[in-house]
PDB file of C-alpha atoms in Angstrom:
ATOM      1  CA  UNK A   8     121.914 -85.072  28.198  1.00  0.00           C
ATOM      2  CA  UNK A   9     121.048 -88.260  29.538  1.00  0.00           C
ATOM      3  CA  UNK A  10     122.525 -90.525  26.884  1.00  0.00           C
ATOM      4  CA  UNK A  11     125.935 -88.550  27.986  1.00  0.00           C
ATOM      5  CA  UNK A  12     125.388 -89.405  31.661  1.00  0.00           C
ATOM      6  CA  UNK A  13     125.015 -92.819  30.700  1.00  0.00           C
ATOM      7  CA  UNK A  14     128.333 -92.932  29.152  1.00  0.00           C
ATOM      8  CA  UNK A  15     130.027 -91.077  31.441  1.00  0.00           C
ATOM      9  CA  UNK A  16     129.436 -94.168  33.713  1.00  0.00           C
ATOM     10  CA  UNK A  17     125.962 -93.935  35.070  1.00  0.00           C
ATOM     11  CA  UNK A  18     124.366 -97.064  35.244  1.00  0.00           C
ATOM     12  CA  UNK A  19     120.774 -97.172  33.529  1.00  0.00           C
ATOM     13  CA  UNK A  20     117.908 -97.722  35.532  1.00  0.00           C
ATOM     14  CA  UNK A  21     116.829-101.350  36.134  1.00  0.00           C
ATOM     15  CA  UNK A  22     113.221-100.373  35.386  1.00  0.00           C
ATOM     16  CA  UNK A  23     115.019 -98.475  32.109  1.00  0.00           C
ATOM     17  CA  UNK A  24     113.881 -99.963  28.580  1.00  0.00           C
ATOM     18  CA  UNK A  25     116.372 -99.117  26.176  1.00  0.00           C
ATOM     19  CA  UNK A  26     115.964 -97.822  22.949  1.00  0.00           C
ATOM     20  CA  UNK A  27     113.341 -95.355  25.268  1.00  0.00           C
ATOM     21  CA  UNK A  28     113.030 -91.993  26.802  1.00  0.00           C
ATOM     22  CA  UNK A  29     113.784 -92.441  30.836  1.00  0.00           C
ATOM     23  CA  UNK A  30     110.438 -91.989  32.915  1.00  0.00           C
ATOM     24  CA  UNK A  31     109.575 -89.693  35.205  1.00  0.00           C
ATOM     25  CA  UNK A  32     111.805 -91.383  37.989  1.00  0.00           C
ATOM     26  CA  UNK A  33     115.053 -92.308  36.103  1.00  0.00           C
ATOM     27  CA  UNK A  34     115.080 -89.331  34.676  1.00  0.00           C
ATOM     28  CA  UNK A  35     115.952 -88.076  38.270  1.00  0.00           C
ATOM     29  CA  UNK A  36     118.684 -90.677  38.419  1.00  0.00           C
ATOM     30  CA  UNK A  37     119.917 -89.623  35.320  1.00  0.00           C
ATOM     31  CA  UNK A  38     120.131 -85.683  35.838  1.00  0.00           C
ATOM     32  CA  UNK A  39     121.900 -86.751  38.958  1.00  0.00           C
ATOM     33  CA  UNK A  40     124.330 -88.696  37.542  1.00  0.00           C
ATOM     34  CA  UNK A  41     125.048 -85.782  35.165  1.00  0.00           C
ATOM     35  CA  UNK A  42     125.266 -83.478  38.362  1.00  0.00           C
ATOM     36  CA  UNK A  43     127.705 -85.515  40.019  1.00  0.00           C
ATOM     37  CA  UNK A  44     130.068 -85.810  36.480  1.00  0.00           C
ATOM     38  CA  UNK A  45     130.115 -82.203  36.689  1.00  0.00           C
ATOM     39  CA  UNK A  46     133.161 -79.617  37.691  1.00  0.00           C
ATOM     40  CA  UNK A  47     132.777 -78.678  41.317  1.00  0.00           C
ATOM     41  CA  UNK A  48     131.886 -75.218  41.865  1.00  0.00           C
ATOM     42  CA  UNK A  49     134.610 -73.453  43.803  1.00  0.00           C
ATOM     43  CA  UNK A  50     133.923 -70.402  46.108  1.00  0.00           C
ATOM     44  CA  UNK A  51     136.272 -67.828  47.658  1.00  0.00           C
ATOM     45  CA  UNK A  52     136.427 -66.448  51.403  1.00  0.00           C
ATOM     46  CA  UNK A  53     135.170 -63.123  50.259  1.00  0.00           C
ATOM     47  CA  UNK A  54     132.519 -64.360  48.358  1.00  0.00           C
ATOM     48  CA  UNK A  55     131.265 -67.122  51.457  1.00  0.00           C
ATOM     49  CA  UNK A  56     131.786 -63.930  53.992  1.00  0.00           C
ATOM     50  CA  UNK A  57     128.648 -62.657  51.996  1.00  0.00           C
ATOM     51  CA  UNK A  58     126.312 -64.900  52.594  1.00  0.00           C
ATOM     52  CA  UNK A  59     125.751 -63.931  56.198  1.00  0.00           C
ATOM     53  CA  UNK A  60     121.992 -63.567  57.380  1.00  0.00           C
ATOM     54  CA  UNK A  61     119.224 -65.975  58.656  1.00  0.00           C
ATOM     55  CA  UNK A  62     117.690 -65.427  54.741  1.00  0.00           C
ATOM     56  CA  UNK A  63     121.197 -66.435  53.360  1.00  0.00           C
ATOM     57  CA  UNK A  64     123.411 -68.438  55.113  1.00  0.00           C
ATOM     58  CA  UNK A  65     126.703 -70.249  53.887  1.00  0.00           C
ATOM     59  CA  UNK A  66     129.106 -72.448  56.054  1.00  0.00           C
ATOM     60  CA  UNK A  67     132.701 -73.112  55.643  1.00  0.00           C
ATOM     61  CA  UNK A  68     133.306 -76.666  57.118  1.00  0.00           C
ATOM     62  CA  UNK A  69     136.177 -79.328  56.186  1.00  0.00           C
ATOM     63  CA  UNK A  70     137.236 -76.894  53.339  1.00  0.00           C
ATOM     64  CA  UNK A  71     133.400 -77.511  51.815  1.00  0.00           C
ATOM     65  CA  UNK A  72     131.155 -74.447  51.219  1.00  0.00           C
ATOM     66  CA  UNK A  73     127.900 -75.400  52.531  1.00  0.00           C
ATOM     67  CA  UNK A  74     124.103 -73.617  51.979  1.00  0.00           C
ATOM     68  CA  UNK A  75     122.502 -73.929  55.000  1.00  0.00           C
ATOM     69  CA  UNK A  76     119.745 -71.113  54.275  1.00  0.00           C
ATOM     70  CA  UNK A  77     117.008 -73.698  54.086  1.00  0.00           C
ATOM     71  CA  UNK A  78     117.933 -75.583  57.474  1.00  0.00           C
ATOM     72  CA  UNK A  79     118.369 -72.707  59.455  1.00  0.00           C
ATOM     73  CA  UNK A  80     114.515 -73.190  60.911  1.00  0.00           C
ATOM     74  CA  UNK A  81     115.401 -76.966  62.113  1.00  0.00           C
ATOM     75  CA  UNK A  82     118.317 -76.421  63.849  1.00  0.00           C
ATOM     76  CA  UNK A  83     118.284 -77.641  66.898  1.00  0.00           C
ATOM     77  CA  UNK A  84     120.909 -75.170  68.317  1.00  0.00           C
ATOM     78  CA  UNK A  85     118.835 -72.388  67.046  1.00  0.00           C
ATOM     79  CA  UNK A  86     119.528 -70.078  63.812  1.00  0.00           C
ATOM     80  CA  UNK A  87     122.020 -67.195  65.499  1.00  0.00           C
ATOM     81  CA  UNK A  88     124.916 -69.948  66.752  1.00  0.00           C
ATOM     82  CA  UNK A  89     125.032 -71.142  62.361  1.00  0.00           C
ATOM     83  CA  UNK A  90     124.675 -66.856  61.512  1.00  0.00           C
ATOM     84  CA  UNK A  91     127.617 -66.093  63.645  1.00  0.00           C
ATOM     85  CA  UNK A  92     130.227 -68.941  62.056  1.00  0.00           C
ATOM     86  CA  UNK A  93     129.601 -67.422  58.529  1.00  0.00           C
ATOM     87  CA  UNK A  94     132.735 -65.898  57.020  1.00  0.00           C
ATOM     88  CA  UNK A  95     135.025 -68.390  58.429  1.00  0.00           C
ATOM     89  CA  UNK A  96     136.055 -71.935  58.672  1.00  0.00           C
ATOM     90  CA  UNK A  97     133.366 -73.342  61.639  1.00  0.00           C
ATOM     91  CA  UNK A  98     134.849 -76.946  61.512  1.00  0.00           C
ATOM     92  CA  UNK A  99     136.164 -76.641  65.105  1.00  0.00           C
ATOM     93  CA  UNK A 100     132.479 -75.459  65.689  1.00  0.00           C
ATOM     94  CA  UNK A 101     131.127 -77.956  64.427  1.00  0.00           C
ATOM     95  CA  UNK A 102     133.230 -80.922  65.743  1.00  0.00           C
ATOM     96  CA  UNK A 103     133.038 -79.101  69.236  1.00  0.00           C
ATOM     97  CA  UNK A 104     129.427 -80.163  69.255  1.00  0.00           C
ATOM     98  CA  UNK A 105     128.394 -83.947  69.370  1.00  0.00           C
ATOM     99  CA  UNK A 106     126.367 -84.349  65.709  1.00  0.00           C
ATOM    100  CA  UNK A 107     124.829 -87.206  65.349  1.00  0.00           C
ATOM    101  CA  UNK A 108     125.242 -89.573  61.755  1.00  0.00           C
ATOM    102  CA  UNK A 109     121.883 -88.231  60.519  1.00  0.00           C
ATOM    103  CA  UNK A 110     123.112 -84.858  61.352  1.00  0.00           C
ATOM    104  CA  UNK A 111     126.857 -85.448  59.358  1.00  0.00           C
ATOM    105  CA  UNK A 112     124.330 -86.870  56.638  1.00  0.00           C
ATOM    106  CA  UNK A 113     122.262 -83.798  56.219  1.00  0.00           C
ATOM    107  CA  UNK A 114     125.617 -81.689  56.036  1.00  0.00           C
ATOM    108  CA  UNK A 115     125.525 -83.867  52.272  1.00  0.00           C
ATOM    109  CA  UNK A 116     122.641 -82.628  51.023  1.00  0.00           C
ATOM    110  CA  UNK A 117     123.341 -78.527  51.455  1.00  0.00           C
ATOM    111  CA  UNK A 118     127.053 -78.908  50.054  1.00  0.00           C
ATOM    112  CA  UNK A 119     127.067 -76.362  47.377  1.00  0.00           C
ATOM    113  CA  UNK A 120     131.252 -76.355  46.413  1.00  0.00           C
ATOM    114  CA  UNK A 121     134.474 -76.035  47.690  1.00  0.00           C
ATOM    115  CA  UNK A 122     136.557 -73.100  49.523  1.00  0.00           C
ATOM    116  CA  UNK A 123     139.182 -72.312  46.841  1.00  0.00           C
ATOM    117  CA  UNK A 124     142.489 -73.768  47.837  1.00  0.00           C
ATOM    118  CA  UNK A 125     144.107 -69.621  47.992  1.00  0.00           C
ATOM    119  CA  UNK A 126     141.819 -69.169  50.772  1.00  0.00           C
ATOM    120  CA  UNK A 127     142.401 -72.662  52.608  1.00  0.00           C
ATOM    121  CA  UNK A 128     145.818 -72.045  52.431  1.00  0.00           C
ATOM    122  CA  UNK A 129     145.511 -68.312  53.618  1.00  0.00           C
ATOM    123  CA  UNK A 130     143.577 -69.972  56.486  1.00  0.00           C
ATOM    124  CA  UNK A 131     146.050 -72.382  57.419  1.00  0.00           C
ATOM    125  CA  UNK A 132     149.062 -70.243  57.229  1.00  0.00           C
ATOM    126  CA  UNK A 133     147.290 -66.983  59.278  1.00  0.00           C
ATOM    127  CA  UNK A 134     146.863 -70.068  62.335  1.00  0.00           C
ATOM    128  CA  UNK A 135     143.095 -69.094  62.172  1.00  0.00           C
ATOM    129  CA  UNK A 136     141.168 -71.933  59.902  1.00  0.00           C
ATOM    130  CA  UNK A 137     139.319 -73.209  62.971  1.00  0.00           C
ATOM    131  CA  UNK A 138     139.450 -70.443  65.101  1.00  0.00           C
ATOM    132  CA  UNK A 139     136.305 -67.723  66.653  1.00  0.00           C
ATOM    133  CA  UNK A 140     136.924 -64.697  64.759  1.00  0.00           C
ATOM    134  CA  UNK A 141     139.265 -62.241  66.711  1.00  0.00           C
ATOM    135  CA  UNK A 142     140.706 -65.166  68.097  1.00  0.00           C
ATOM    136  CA  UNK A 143     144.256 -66.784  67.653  1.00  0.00           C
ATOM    137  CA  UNK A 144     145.938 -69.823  68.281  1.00  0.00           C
ATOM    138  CA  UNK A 145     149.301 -69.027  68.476  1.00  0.00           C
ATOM    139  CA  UNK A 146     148.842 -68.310  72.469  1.00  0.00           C
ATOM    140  CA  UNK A 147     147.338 -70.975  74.212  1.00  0.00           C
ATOM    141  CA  UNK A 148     146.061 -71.097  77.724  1.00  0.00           C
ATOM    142  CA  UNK A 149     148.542 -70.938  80.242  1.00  0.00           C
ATOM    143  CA  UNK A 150     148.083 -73.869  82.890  1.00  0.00           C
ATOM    144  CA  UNK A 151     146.526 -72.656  86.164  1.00  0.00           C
ATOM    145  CA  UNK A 152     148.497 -72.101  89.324  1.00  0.00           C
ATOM    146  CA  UNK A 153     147.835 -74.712  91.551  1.00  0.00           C
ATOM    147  CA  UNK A 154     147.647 -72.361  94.418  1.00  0.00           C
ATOM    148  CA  UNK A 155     145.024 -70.316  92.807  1.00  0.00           C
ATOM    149  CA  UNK A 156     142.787 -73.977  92.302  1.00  0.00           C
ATOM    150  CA  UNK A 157     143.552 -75.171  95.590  1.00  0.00           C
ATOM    151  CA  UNK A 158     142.104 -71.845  96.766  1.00  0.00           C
ATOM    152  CA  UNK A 159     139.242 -72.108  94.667  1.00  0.00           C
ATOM    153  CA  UNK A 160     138.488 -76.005  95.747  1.00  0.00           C
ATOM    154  CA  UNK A 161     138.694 -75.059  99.472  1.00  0.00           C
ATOM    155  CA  UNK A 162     137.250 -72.064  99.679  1.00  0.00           C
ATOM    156  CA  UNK A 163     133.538 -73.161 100.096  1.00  0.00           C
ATOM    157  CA  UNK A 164     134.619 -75.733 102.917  1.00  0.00           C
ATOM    158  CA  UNK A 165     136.279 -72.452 104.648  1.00  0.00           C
ATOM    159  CA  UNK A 166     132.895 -70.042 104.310  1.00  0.00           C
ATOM    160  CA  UNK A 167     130.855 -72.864 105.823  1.00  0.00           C
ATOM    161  CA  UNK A 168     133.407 -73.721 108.420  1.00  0.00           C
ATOM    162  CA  UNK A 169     133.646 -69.791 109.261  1.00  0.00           C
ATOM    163  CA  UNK A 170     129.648 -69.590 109.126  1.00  0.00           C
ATOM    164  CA  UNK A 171     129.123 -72.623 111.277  1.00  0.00           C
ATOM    165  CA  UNK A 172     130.947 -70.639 114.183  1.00  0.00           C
ATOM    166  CA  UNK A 173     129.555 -67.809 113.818  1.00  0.00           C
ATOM    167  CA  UNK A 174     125.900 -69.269 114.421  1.00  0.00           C
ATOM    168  CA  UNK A 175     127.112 -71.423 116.914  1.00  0.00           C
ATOM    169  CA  UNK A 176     128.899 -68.015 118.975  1.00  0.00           C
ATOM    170  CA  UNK A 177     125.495 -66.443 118.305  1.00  0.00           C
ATOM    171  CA  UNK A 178     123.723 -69.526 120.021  1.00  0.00           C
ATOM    172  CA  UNK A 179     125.818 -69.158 122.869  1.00  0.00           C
ATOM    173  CA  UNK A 180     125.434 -65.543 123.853  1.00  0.00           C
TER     174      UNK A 180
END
């Protein structure tokens, strides 16, 4: 009801006469401003996990559920690296790749709810909310042994060195 949205807090148009029916374009404003007074939809991990193919595509990011079904096409990264995040939390996946404002802006407009705090809290407490599935971060990478990367850095310089003899013993016989 617009009336309601209006007294919820909405601001009427400026165009707005009152005593009147909204127009065409504040009636948009208004039905938004009743969307946005409404209760947030809220989503489990079971029911996101479903939502897994190029045709129907959900994201879990920042603890928001996110339809990305329709964007799928303009990705720039391509429609199989978005299908593979579904089911989990792909915030790390996300913030792993530079996005650009008008990117984190876009995000807005396919928010459809929120994950439902049971399953953020699962996430958290299992050590997995950010992480590839079948991976865990309880075991990070161990540092390298610097023997193994000093090998590794001279190893080229040795091949050549060993090459450039061997042509130049071949020269001399």
């Amino acid at each position: 009801d617009p009336q309601r949205a209006l007294s919820a807090g909405a601001r009427r148009p400026a165009n707005a006469r009152p005593g009147r029916r909204p127009g065409r374009g504040q009636r948009g404003l208004l039905q938004q401003a009743t969307i946005m007074t409404a209760e947030t939809k809220v989503y489990t991990l079971e029911e996101c996990k479903k939502h897994n193919t190029e045709s129907d595509c959900w994201l879990i990011m920042f603890g928001k559920v996110y339809d990305v079904t329709k964007f799928l096409d303009d990705h720039p990264g391509g429609t199989e690296i978005m299908v593979d995040v579904t089911g989990r939390d792909a915030t790390d996946d996300f913030e792993d790749v530079v996005h650009s404002a008008t990117a984190r802006k876009q995000l807005e407009g396919l928010y459809i709810g929120e994950l439902h705090e049971d399953d953020k809290a699962k996430m958290r407490s299992a050590g997995v909310a950010n992480a590839p599935a079948g991976a865990s971060k309880a075991s990070p990478q161990a540092a390298p042994n610097p023997a193994v990367t000093f090998i590794k850095a001279i190893l080229p310089f040795l091949l050549i060195a060993v090459l450039f003899l061997y042509q130049k013993g071949s020269a001399a016989a």
